[in-house]
């Protein structure tokens, strides 16, 4: 089958027009030579020529079709339209919120009454005032308006009382007055106290109390330390400049503020270079007790002194009697103190005598078992409940310093007797408390080890501060 010449020429012309570049190309300059080779191929190998020509034409028409159907970007038209549709508004419901009470707290000032305190707390509620005035439990609020106490009140915007929390003087409980559905109720509730452990360390420069004040140590903690170590250290005569002490104790917080100091957990007192340590342990008694790190009880049957931190004006010795002006043996210890200073029992006992006794003036005599008695003379008066045969506890107040009897000034005359013979209470060996059992000792030693580590660190901190 012969391929028509005009078809070949048209195809060649078509390829020539489509492939002709705009710029000069050396390949197209050789176009006559290429055509001559094509004609020669048609004569020499007609079958190969026809196949090659067919593939060429198909490729060319494919390129033309692709070129013809490709859209031009300049001819694209984007159809845009703005559609506006109204949105439905959600229904609005009015919510009635319950009234919120205001909470205020304030400290009682020295001149405050319940009325002035109520105004500071935003209370304007005559019904609440009348309730506090008439309720037997709530009346304690009037009786215990102690300055410095923090009182909390919850009121509505118009001043109506919702709740009043009034701490009692025991620093453990509070009187709570509440308005429940228009009716007032009073109840006694424990304070919501938070306990934290604090640590302090100081050195004595002038006095024990002055050293405690420099580190803001509460007086009750200072007094506890004297009681704990009173059987081993004479806090009236043995303290020296340079003595050091460290203490770990509890502090109770109410609403984030210090409320009262609690119990000493561990303490160290270095007196004249000798270290004394004490660790509190719950030994099953009501208040627990203090022991050395080795487990020896520090509780003595008798306190060394019936008065806290007073000056000894006359010791157990020979002296010139201030009234009789003769040298006589002084068979007791005199503690100079202002009139009215509380006098405490040095041990558990029974009131054997109470009343006036010649030169002793107003006197209390306590018996402590079969062997021991103590005498407290020159008292200004006796504590409530102190009468013959009454039982007293160690540390209980039994009277007040005075100058009755043969006394040239206010002081307490104290005698410690064994089998009715006076002994020097500052030197005699005092009986101690009971020992721990084997099971208690194992638990105590684990607790003591932890506190001993803490006291070691406090000692290092104190020494570093001194350097």
GROMACS .gro file of C-alpha atoms in nm:
model
  467
    1UNK     CA    1   0.000   0.000   0.000
    2UNK     CA    2   0.144   0.328  -0.107
    3UNK     CA    3   0.130   0.632   0.127
    4UNK     CA    4   0.010   0.943  -0.065
    5UNK     CA    5   0.275   1.202  -0.124
    6UNK     CA    6   0.045   1.493  -0.040
    7UNK     CA    7  -0.027   1.348   0.301
    8UNK     CA    8   0.336   1.321   0.386
    9UNK     CA    9   0.401   1.673   0.277
   10UNK     CA   10   0.114   1.808   0.480
   11UNK     CA   11   0.235   1.623   0.785
   12UNK     CA   12   0.589   1.747   0.733
   13UNK     CA   13   0.468   2.104   0.688
   14UNK     CA   14   0.251   2.072   0.996
   15UNK     CA   15   0.544   1.949   1.204
   16UNK     CA   16   0.761   2.219   1.060
   17UNK     CA   17   0.513   2.495   1.154
   18UNK     CA   18   0.451   2.360   1.507
   19UNK     CA   19   0.814   2.293   1.597
   20UNK     CA   20   0.965   2.603   1.439
   21UNK     CA   21   1.114   2.808   1.731
   22UNK     CA   22   1.113   3.183   1.745
   23UNK     CA   23   1.488   3.200   1.793
   24UNK     CA   24   1.747   3.060   1.548
   25UNK     CA   25   1.828   2.697   1.610
   26UNK     CA   26   2.113   2.505   1.442
   27UNK     CA   27   1.895   2.200   1.413
   28UNK     CA   28   1.642   2.377   1.192
   29UNK     CA   29   1.915   2.512   0.968
   30UNK     CA   30   1.973   2.148   0.859
   31UNK     CA   31   1.605   2.096   0.757
   32UNK     CA   32   1.678   2.017   0.380
   33UNK     CA   33   1.923   1.745   0.474
   34UNK     CA   34   1.672   1.588   0.714
   35UNK     CA   35   1.398   1.583   0.448
   36UNK     CA   36   1.634   1.416   0.200
   37UNK     CA   37   1.704   1.142   0.450
   38UNK     CA   38   1.335   1.090   0.505
   39UNK     CA   39   1.268   1.048   0.132
   40UNK     CA   40   1.552   0.801   0.105
   41UNK     CA   41   1.409   0.599   0.393
   42UNK     CA   42   1.068   0.582   0.219
   43UNK     CA   43   1.231   0.425  -0.089
   44UNK     CA   44   1.465   0.186   0.085
   45UNK     CA   45   1.247   0.065   0.377
   46UNK     CA   46   0.884   0.145   0.316
   47UNK     CA   47   0.756  -0.051   0.619
   48UNK     CA   48   0.989   0.119   0.868
   49UNK     CA   49   0.908   0.452   0.711
   50UNK     CA   50   0.536   0.404   0.747
   51UNK     CA   51   0.565   0.301   1.117
   52UNK     CA   52   0.789   0.594   1.202
   53UNK     CA   53   0.567   0.837   1.018
   54UNK     CA   54   0.256   0.705   1.193
   55UNK     CA   55   0.407   0.745   1.537
   56UNK     CA   56   0.522   1.095   1.447
   57UNK     CA   57   0.177   1.202   1.324
   58UNK     CA   58   0.005   1.056   1.631
   59UNK     CA   59   0.245   1.239   1.864
   60UNK     CA   60   0.199   1.563   1.675
   61UNK     CA   61  -0.181   1.549   1.681
   62UNK     CA   62  -0.166   1.460   2.054
   63UNK     CA   63   0.041   1.769   2.121
   64UNK     CA   64  -0.197   1.981   1.914
   65UNK     CA   65  -0.498   1.844   2.103
   66UNK     CA   66  -0.335   1.907   2.440
   67UNK     CA   67  -0.243   2.255   2.333
   68UNK     CA   68  -0.594   2.324   2.209
   69UNK     CA   69  -0.779   2.195   2.512
   70UNK     CA   70  -0.561   2.352   2.785
   71UNK     CA   71  -0.759   2.644   2.929
   72UNK     CA   72  -0.605   2.986   2.955
   73UNK     CA   73  -0.584   3.134   3.306
   74UNK     CA   74  -0.660   3.476   3.167
   75UNK     CA   75  -1.001   3.355   3.047
   76UNK     CA   76  -1.114   3.209   3.382
   77UNK     CA   77  -1.405   3.391   3.539
   78UNK     CA   78  -1.469   3.351   3.912
   79UNK     CA   79  -1.831   3.367   4.009
   80UNK     CA   80  -1.881   3.545   4.344
   81UNK     CA   81  -2.195   3.638   4.528
   82UNK     CA   82  -2.265   3.798   4.868
   83UNK     CA   83  -2.526   3.614   5.070
   84UNK     CA   84  -2.675   3.785   5.377
   85UNK     CA   85  -2.876   3.572   5.618
   86UNK     CA   86  -3.005   3.698   5.955
   87UNK     CA   87  -2.891   3.492   6.259
   88UNK     CA   88  -3.143   3.401   6.521
   89UNK     CA   89  -3.079   3.556   6.867
   90UNK     CA   90  -3.078   3.299   7.151
   91UNK     CA   91  -3.333   3.356   7.423
   92UNK     CA   92  -3.200   3.550   7.725
   93UNK     CA   93  -3.300   3.419   8.065
   94UNK     CA   94  -3.255   3.631   8.377
   95UNK     CA   95  -3.077   3.446   8.657
   96UNK     CA   96  -3.151   3.556   9.010
   97UNK     CA   97  -2.829   3.507   9.211
   98UNK     CA   98  -2.856   3.442   9.582
   99UNK     CA   99  -2.723   3.726   9.800
  100UNK     CA  100  -2.363   3.669   9.904
  101UNK     CA  101  -2.266   3.746  10.265
  102UNK     CA  102  -1.964   3.958  10.355
  103UNK     CA  103  -1.696   3.808  10.578
  104UNK     CA  104  -1.494   4.038  10.805
  105UNK     CA  105  -1.250   3.982  11.088
  106UNK     CA  106  -1.103   4.227  11.339
  107UNK     CA  107  -0.900   4.232  11.659
  108UNK     CA  108  -1.051   4.336  11.986
  109UNK     CA  109  -0.905   4.669  12.100
  110UNK     CA  110  -0.844   4.745  12.472
  111UNK     CA  111  -1.146   4.978  12.492
  112UNK     CA  112  -1.381   4.767  12.278
  113UNK     CA  113  -1.727   4.664  12.393
  114UNK     CA  114  -1.945   4.417  12.209
  115UNK     CA  115  -2.123   4.713  12.050
  116UNK     CA  116  -1.806   4.877  11.916
  117UNK     CA  117  -1.674   4.540  11.802
  118UNK     CA  118  -2.000   4.472  11.618
  119UNK     CA  119  -1.974   4.801  11.431
  120UNK     CA  120  -1.618   4.722  11.323
  121UNK     CA  121  -1.739   4.385  11.194
  122UNK     CA  122  -2.026   4.545  10.997
  123UNK     CA  123  -2.301   4.398  11.217
  124UNK     CA  124  -2.619   4.605  11.232
  125UNK     CA  125  -2.870   4.360  11.373
  126UNK     CA  126  -3.065   4.444  11.691
  127UNK     CA  127  -3.212   4.092  11.701
  128UNK     CA  128  -2.863   3.940  11.708
  129UNK     CA  129  -2.755   4.175  11.986
  130UNK     CA  130  -3.059   4.084  12.197
  131UNK     CA  131  -2.990   3.715  12.142
  132UNK     CA  132  -2.627   3.743  12.256
  133UNK     CA  133  -2.743   3.945  12.555
  134UNK     CA  134  -2.999   3.686  12.661
  135UNK     CA  135  -2.853   3.348  12.566
  136UNK     CA  136  -2.660   3.183  12.856
  137UNK     CA  137  -2.389   3.043  12.630
  138UNK     CA  138  -2.353   3.350  12.408
  139UNK     CA  139  -2.318   3.573  12.715
  140UNK     CA  140  -1.961   3.446  12.754
  141UNK     CA  141  -1.876   3.682  12.468
  142UNK     CA  142  -1.934   3.978  12.702
  143UNK     CA  143  -1.721   3.811  12.970
  144UNK     CA  144  -1.420   3.732  12.749
  145UNK     CA  145  -1.362   4.047  12.544
  146UNK     CA  146  -0.985   4.012  12.573
  147UNK     CA  147  -0.776   4.261  12.368
  148UNK     CA  148  -0.590   4.113  12.073
  149UNK     CA  149  -0.838   3.833  12.012
  150UNK     CA  150  -0.945   3.794  11.645
  151UNK     CA  151  -1.324   3.773  11.590
  152UNK     CA  152  -1.486   3.676  11.258
  153UNK     CA  153  -1.834   3.776  11.138
  154UNK     CA  154  -2.038   3.693  10.828
  155UNK     CA  155  -2.308   3.951  10.745
  156UNK     CA  156  -2.544   4.043  10.464
  157UNK     CA  157  -2.517   4.373  10.279
  158UNK     CA  158  -2.771   4.535  10.513
  159UNK     CA  159  -2.576   4.428  10.825
  160UNK     CA  160  -2.787   4.128  10.925
  161UNK     CA  161  -2.574   3.870  11.107
  162UNK     CA  162  -2.528   3.533  10.941
  163UNK     CA  163  -2.252   3.387  11.160
  164UNK     CA  164  -2.024   3.509  11.438
  165UNK     CA  165  -1.717   3.314  11.556
  166UNK     CA  166  -1.577   3.428  11.890
  167UNK     CA  167  -1.266   3.247  12.028
  168UNK     CA  168  -1.275   3.172  12.400
  169UNK     CA  169  -0.991   3.247  12.638
  170UNK     CA  170  -0.894   2.879  12.655
  171UNK     CA  171  -0.766   2.923  12.295
  172UNK     CA  172  -0.915   2.587  12.205
  173UNK     CA  173  -1.290   2.649  12.166
  174UNK     CA  174  -1.512   2.922  12.030
  175UNK     CA  175  -1.868   3.048  12.067
  176UNK     CA  176  -2.048   3.036  11.732
  177UNK     CA  177  -2.370   3.236  11.685
  178UNK     CA  178  -2.561   3.145  11.367
  179UNK     CA  179  -2.877   3.269  11.199
  180UNK     CA  180  -3.068   2.967  11.068
  181UNK     CA  181  -3.384   3.056  10.877
  182UNK     CA  182  -3.438   3.365  11.089
  183UNK     CA  183  -3.365   3.198  11.425
  184UNK     CA  184  -3.041   3.249  11.619
  185UNK     CA  185  -2.854   2.959  11.778
  186UNK     CA  186  -2.536   2.953  11.989
  187UNK     CA  187  -2.297   2.658  12.014
  188UNK     CA  188  -1.953   2.582  12.152
  189UNK     CA  189  -1.723   2.452  11.880
  190UNK     CA  190  -1.352   2.372  11.864
  191UNK     CA  191  -1.138   2.627  11.684
  192UNK     CA  192  -1.013   2.519  11.342
  193UNK     CA  193  -0.647   2.551  11.432
  194UNK     CA  194  -0.357   2.467  11.204
  195UNK     CA  195  -0.041   2.349  11.378
  196UNK     CA  196   0.305   2.422  11.244
  197UNK     CA  197   0.647   2.328  11.379
  198UNK     CA  198   0.882   2.618  11.444
  199UNK     CA  199   1.251   2.623  11.541
  200UNK     CA  200   1.446   2.891  11.726
  201UNK     CA  201   1.798   2.927  11.861
  202UNK     CA  202   1.968   3.200  12.065
  203UNK     CA  203   2.249   3.289  12.306
  204UNK     CA  204   2.216   3.446  12.650
  205UNK     CA  205   2.376   3.791  12.668
  206UNK     CA  206   2.203   3.933  12.973
  207UNK     CA  207   1.910   3.712  13.075
  208UNK     CA  208   1.716   3.410  12.957
  209UNK     CA  209   1.403   3.611  12.878
  210UNK     CA  210   1.601   3.877  12.692
  211UNK     CA  211   1.763   3.608  12.476
  212UNK     CA  212   1.419   3.460  12.407
  213UNK     CA  213   1.280   3.801  12.311
  214UNK     CA  214   1.551   3.855  12.049
  215UNK     CA  215   1.417   3.555  11.853
  216UNK     CA  216   1.046   3.628  11.921
  217UNK     CA  217   1.010   3.316  12.134
  218UNK     CA  218   0.671   3.318  12.313
  219UNK     CA  219   0.687   3.354  12.691
  220UNK     CA  220   0.495   3.029  12.736
  221UNK     CA  221   0.768   2.841  12.547
  222UNK     CA  222   1.038   3.008  12.755
  223UNK     CA  223   0.857   2.904  13.073
  224UNK     CA  224   0.821   2.548  12.943
  225UNK     CA  225   1.197   2.527  12.889
  226UNK     CA  226   1.261   2.636  13.248
  227UNK     CA  227   1.018   2.372  13.374
  228UNK     CA  228   1.166   2.098  13.154
  229UNK     CA  229   1.527   2.161  13.253
  230UNK     CA  230   1.451   2.292  13.604
  231UNK     CA  231   1.558   1.964  13.762
  232UNK     CA  232   1.905   1.986  13.603
  233UNK     CA  233   1.968   2.361  13.570
  234UNK     CA  234   1.920   2.626  13.838
  235UNK     CA  235   1.763   2.903  13.629
  236UNK     CA  236   1.793   3.146  13.922
  237UNK     CA  237   2.167   3.119  13.987
  238UNK     CA  238   2.337   2.897  13.726
  239UNK     CA  239   2.276   3.081  13.398
  240UNK     CA  240   2.585   3.242  13.246
  241UNK     CA  241   2.659   3.481  12.966
  242UNK     CA  242   2.729   3.272  12.656
  243UNK     CA  243   2.487   2.992  12.744
  244UNK     CA  244   2.296   2.881  12.434
  245UNK     CA  245   1.964   2.713  12.372
  246UNK     CA  246   1.766   2.572  12.080
  247UNK     CA  247   1.402   2.471  12.078
  248UNK     CA  248   1.156   2.297  11.844
  249UNK     CA  249   0.794   2.374  11.931
  250UNK     CA  250   0.440   2.383  11.796
  251UNK     CA  251   0.255   2.700  11.702
  252UNK     CA  252  -0.121   2.703  11.645
  253UNK     CA  253  -0.254   2.926  11.365
  254UNK     CA  254  -0.609   3.053  11.321
  255UNK     CA  255  -0.699   3.189  10.975
  256UNK     CA  256  -0.329   3.202  10.891
  257UNK     CA  257  -0.235   3.407  11.198
  258UNK     CA  258  -0.049   3.288  11.509
  259UNK     CA  259  -0.304   3.205  11.778
  260UNK     CA  260  -0.105   3.046  12.061
  261UNK     CA  261   0.216   2.860  12.125
  262UNK     CA  262   0.189   2.489  12.181
  263UNK     CA  263   0.406   2.218  12.325
  264UNK     CA  264   0.784   2.199  12.307
  265UNK     CA  265   0.878   1.894  12.098
  266UNK     CA  266   1.253   1.902  12.158
  267UNK     CA  267   1.499   2.139  12.321
  268UNK     CA  268   1.866   2.179  12.403
  269UNK     CA  269   2.019   2.403  12.669
  270UNK     CA  270   2.397   2.443  12.693
  271UNK     CA  271   2.475   2.570  13.042
  272UNK     CA  272   2.838   2.635  13.138
  273UNK     CA  273   2.954   2.417  12.847
  274UNK     CA  274   2.736   2.120  12.941
  275UNK     CA  275   2.459   2.024  12.697
  276UNK     CA  276   2.118   1.919  12.825
  277UNK     CA  277   1.862   1.780  12.582
  278UNK     CA  278   1.495   1.692  12.613
  279UNK     CA  279   1.252   1.520  12.376
  280UNK     CA  280   0.877   1.502  12.429
  281UNK     CA  281   0.722   1.157  12.405
  282UNK     CA  282   0.365   1.037  12.446
  283UNK     CA  283   0.421   0.779  12.716
  284UNK     CA  284   0.051   0.712  12.764
  285UNK     CA  285  -0.005   0.981  13.026
  286UNK     CA  286  -0.243   1.273  12.971
  287UNK     CA  287   0.018   1.521  12.850
  288UNK     CA  288   0.312   1.295  12.775
  289UNK     CA  289   0.652   1.364  12.930
  290UNK     CA  290   1.009   1.470  12.851
  291UNK     CA  291   1.310   1.241  12.838
  292UNK     CA  292   1.677   1.267  12.758
  293UNK     CA  293   1.778   1.119  12.419
  294UNK     CA  294   1.885   0.808  12.609
  295UNK     CA  295   1.534   0.764  12.754
  296UNK     CA  296   1.585   0.895  13.109
  297UNK     CA  297   1.282   1.081  13.246
  298UNK     CA  298   1.329   1.454  13.311
  299UNK     CA  299   1.011   1.483  13.512
  300UNK     CA  300   1.087   1.543  13.877
  301UNK     CA  301   0.846   1.497  14.162
  302UNK     CA  302   0.921   1.857  14.275
  303UNK     CA  303   0.978   2.178  14.088
  304UNK     CA  304   1.293   2.360  14.190
  305UNK     CA  305   1.108   2.689  14.235
  306UNK     CA  306   0.749   2.782  14.331
  307UNK     CA  307   0.779   3.111  14.137
  308UNK     CA  308   0.875   3.159  13.775
  309UNK     CA  309   1.199   3.356  13.728
  310UNK     CA  310   1.222   3.566  14.041
  311UNK     CA  311   1.531   3.689  14.221
  312UNK     CA  312   1.650   3.491  14.523
  313UNK     CA  313   1.684   3.748  14.800
  314UNK     CA  314   1.799   3.506  15.069
  315UNK     CA  315   1.928   3.152  15.036
  316UNK     CA  316   1.945   2.850  15.263
  317UNK     CA  317   2.225   2.964  15.501
  318UNK     CA  318   2.316   3.162  15.811
  319UNK     CA  319   2.212   3.524  15.794
  320UNK     CA  320   2.145   3.834  15.997
  321UNK     CA  321   1.773   3.835  16.061
  322UNK     CA  322   1.636   4.160  15.914
  323UNK     CA  323   1.392   4.215  16.203
  324UNK     CA  324   1.550   4.043  16.507
  325UNK     CA  325   1.900   4.162  16.405
  326UNK     CA  326   2.056   3.837  16.522
  327UNK     CA  327   2.248   3.573  16.328
  328UNK     CA  328   2.021   3.283  16.268
  329UNK     CA  329   2.003   2.989  16.032
  330UNK     CA  330   1.771   3.058  15.741
  331UNK     CA  331   1.603   2.722  15.676
  332UNK     CA  332   1.438   2.813  15.351
  333UNK     CA  333   1.474   3.018  15.032
  334UNK     CA  334   1.329   3.368  14.990
  335UNK     CA  335   1.214   3.479  14.643
  336UNK     CA  336   1.174   3.855  14.597
  337UNK     CA  337   0.873   3.930  14.377
  338UNK     CA  338   0.600   4.195  14.346
  339UNK     CA  339   0.287   4.161  14.559
  340UNK     CA  340   0.031   3.946  14.382
  341UNK     CA  341   0.282   3.729  14.193
  342UNK     CA  342   0.130   3.377  14.162
  343UNK     CA  343   0.280   3.106  14.383
  344UNK     CA  344   0.252   2.748  14.255
  345UNK     CA  345   0.270   2.411  14.423
  346UNK     CA  346   0.603   2.242  14.354
  347UNK     CA  347   0.447   1.893  14.357
  348UNK     CA  348   0.122   1.702  14.377
  349UNK     CA  349  -0.004   1.699  14.733
  350UNK     CA  350  -0.271   1.762  14.997
  351UNK     CA  351  -0.326   2.092  15.178
  352UNK     CA  352  -0.221   2.017  15.536
  353UNK     CA  353  -0.244   2.370  15.676
  354UNK     CA  354  -0.375   2.700  15.543
  355UNK     CA  355  -0.401   3.024  15.740
  356UNK     CA  356  -0.190   3.258  15.945
  357UNK     CA  357   0.117   3.121  16.131
  358UNK     CA  358   0.306   3.375  16.345
  359UNK     CA  359   0.611   3.515  16.171
  360UNK     CA  360   0.530   3.326  15.851
  361UNK     CA  361   0.215   3.533  15.806
  362UNK     CA  362  -0.035   3.381  15.566
  363UNK     CA  363   0.095   3.030  15.507
  364UNK     CA  364   0.015   2.713  15.312
  365UNK     CA  365   0.169   2.378  15.404
  366UNK     CA  366   0.137   2.088  15.158
  367UNK     CA  367   0.207   1.722  15.228
  368UNK     CA  368   0.351   1.507  14.950
  369UNK     CA  369   0.334   1.147  15.063
  370UNK     CA  370   0.479   1.024  15.389
  371UNK     CA  371   0.820   1.195  15.377
  372UNK     CA  372   0.789   1.532  15.207
  373UNK     CA  373   0.620   1.862  15.300
  374UNK     CA  374   0.654   2.213  15.156
  375UNK     CA  375   0.577   2.549  15.318
  376UNK     CA  376   0.485   2.879  15.147
  377UNK     CA  377   0.493   3.185  15.375
  378UNK     CA  378   0.429   3.564  15.378
  379UNK     CA  379   0.145   3.523  15.127
  380UNK     CA  380  -0.082   3.811  15.042
  381UNK     CA  381  -0.376   3.574  14.994
  382UNK     CA  382  -0.480   3.223  14.899
  383UNK     CA  383  -0.604   3.090  14.565
  384UNK     CA  384  -0.965   2.985  14.524
  385UNK     CA  385  -1.029   2.630  14.643
  386UNK     CA  386  -0.717   2.604  14.862
  387UNK     CA  387  -0.848   2.469  15.194
  388UNK     CA  388  -0.741   2.206  15.443
  389UNK     CA  389  -0.762   1.857  15.292
  390UNK     CA  390  -0.790   1.978  14.929
  391UNK     CA  391  -0.579   1.803  14.664
  392UNK     CA  392  -0.345   2.015  14.448
  393UNK     CA  393  -0.147   1.939  14.135
  394UNK     CA  394   0.213   2.024  14.054
  395UNK     CA  395   0.225   2.378  13.915
  396UNK     CA  396  -0.121   2.471  14.046
  397UNK     CA  397  -0.150   2.824  14.186
  398UNK     CA  398  -0.208   2.810  14.563
  399UNK     CA  399  -0.152   3.172  14.666
  400UNK     CA  400   0.006   3.511  14.589
  401UNK     CA  401   0.323   3.683  14.703
  402UNK     CA  402   0.277   3.927  14.991
  403UNK     CA  403   0.456   4.071  15.293
  404UNK     CA  404   0.252   3.936  15.582
  405UNK     CA  405   0.419   3.822  15.907
  406UNK     CA  406   0.783   3.908  15.974
  407UNK     CA  407   0.869   4.051  15.632
  408UNK     CA  408   1.046   4.375  15.547
  409UNK     CA  409   0.936   4.361  15.184
  410UNK     CA  410   0.723   4.155  14.944
  411UNK     CA  411   0.869   3.809  14.895
  412UNK     CA  412   0.789   3.437  14.927
  413UNK     CA  413   0.948   3.221  15.194
  414UNK     CA  414   0.969   2.861  15.070
  415UNK     CA  415   1.073   2.555  15.271
  416UNK     CA  416   1.134   2.201  15.152
  417UNK     CA  417   1.118   1.940  15.428
  418UNK     CA  418   1.208   1.572  15.442
  419UNK     CA  419   1.067   1.402  15.752
  420UNK     CA  420   0.993   1.752  15.890
  421UNK     CA  421   1.357   1.862  15.854
  422UNK     CA  422   1.426   2.160  15.627
  423UNK     CA  423   1.653   2.091  15.328
  424UNK     CA  424   1.799   2.322  15.064
  425UNK     CA  425   1.555   2.282  14.770
  426UNK     CA  426   1.817   2.409  14.526
  427UNK     CA  427   2.066   2.134  14.610
  428UNK     CA  428   1.876   1.830  14.732
  429UNK     CA  429   1.839   1.542  14.486
  430UNK     CA  430   1.480   1.529  14.368
  431UNK     CA  431   1.303   1.200  14.287
  432UNK     CA  432   1.234   1.157  13.914
  433UNK     CA  433   0.947   1.012  13.715
  434UNK     CA  434   0.903   0.654  13.602
  435UNK     CA  435   1.109   0.486  13.331
  436UNK     CA  436   0.988   0.380  12.987
  437UNK     CA  437   0.903   0.019  12.917
  438UNK     CA  438   1.106  -0.180  12.664
  439UNK     CA  439   0.843  -0.133  12.391
  440UNK     CA  440   0.812   0.241  12.466
  441UNK     CA  441   1.188   0.282  12.469
  442UNK     CA  442   1.224   0.140  12.116
  443UNK     CA  443   0.961   0.380  11.978
  444UNK     CA  444   1.107   0.673  12.173
  445UNK     CA  445   1.460   0.620  12.045
  446UNK     CA  446   1.342   0.636  11.685
  447UNK     CA  447   1.163   0.965  11.756
  448UNK     CA  448   1.456   1.100  11.959
  449UNK     CA  449   1.700   1.030  11.674
  450UNK     CA  450   1.504   1.253  11.438
  451UNK     CA  451   1.487   1.540  11.687
  452UNK     CA  452   1.853   1.501  11.782
  453UNK     CA  453   1.945   1.552  11.417
  454UNK     CA  454   1.736   1.869  11.409
  455UNK     CA  455   1.899   2.001  11.728
  456UNK     CA  456   2.244   1.930  11.581
  457UNK     CA  457   2.158   2.145  11.279
  458UNK     CA  458   2.022   2.424  11.500
  459UNK     CA  459   2.343   2.422  11.703
  460UNK     CA  460   2.549   2.462  11.384
  461UNK     CA  461   2.327   2.745  11.265
  462UNK     CA  462   2.361   2.921  11.600
  463UNK     CA  463   2.739   2.888  11.596
  464UNK     CA  464   2.751   3.017  11.237
  465UNK     CA  465   2.548   3.323  11.336
  466UNK     CA  466   2.782   3.392  11.626
  467UNK     CA  467   3.083   3.380  11.394
   0.00000   0.00000   0.00000
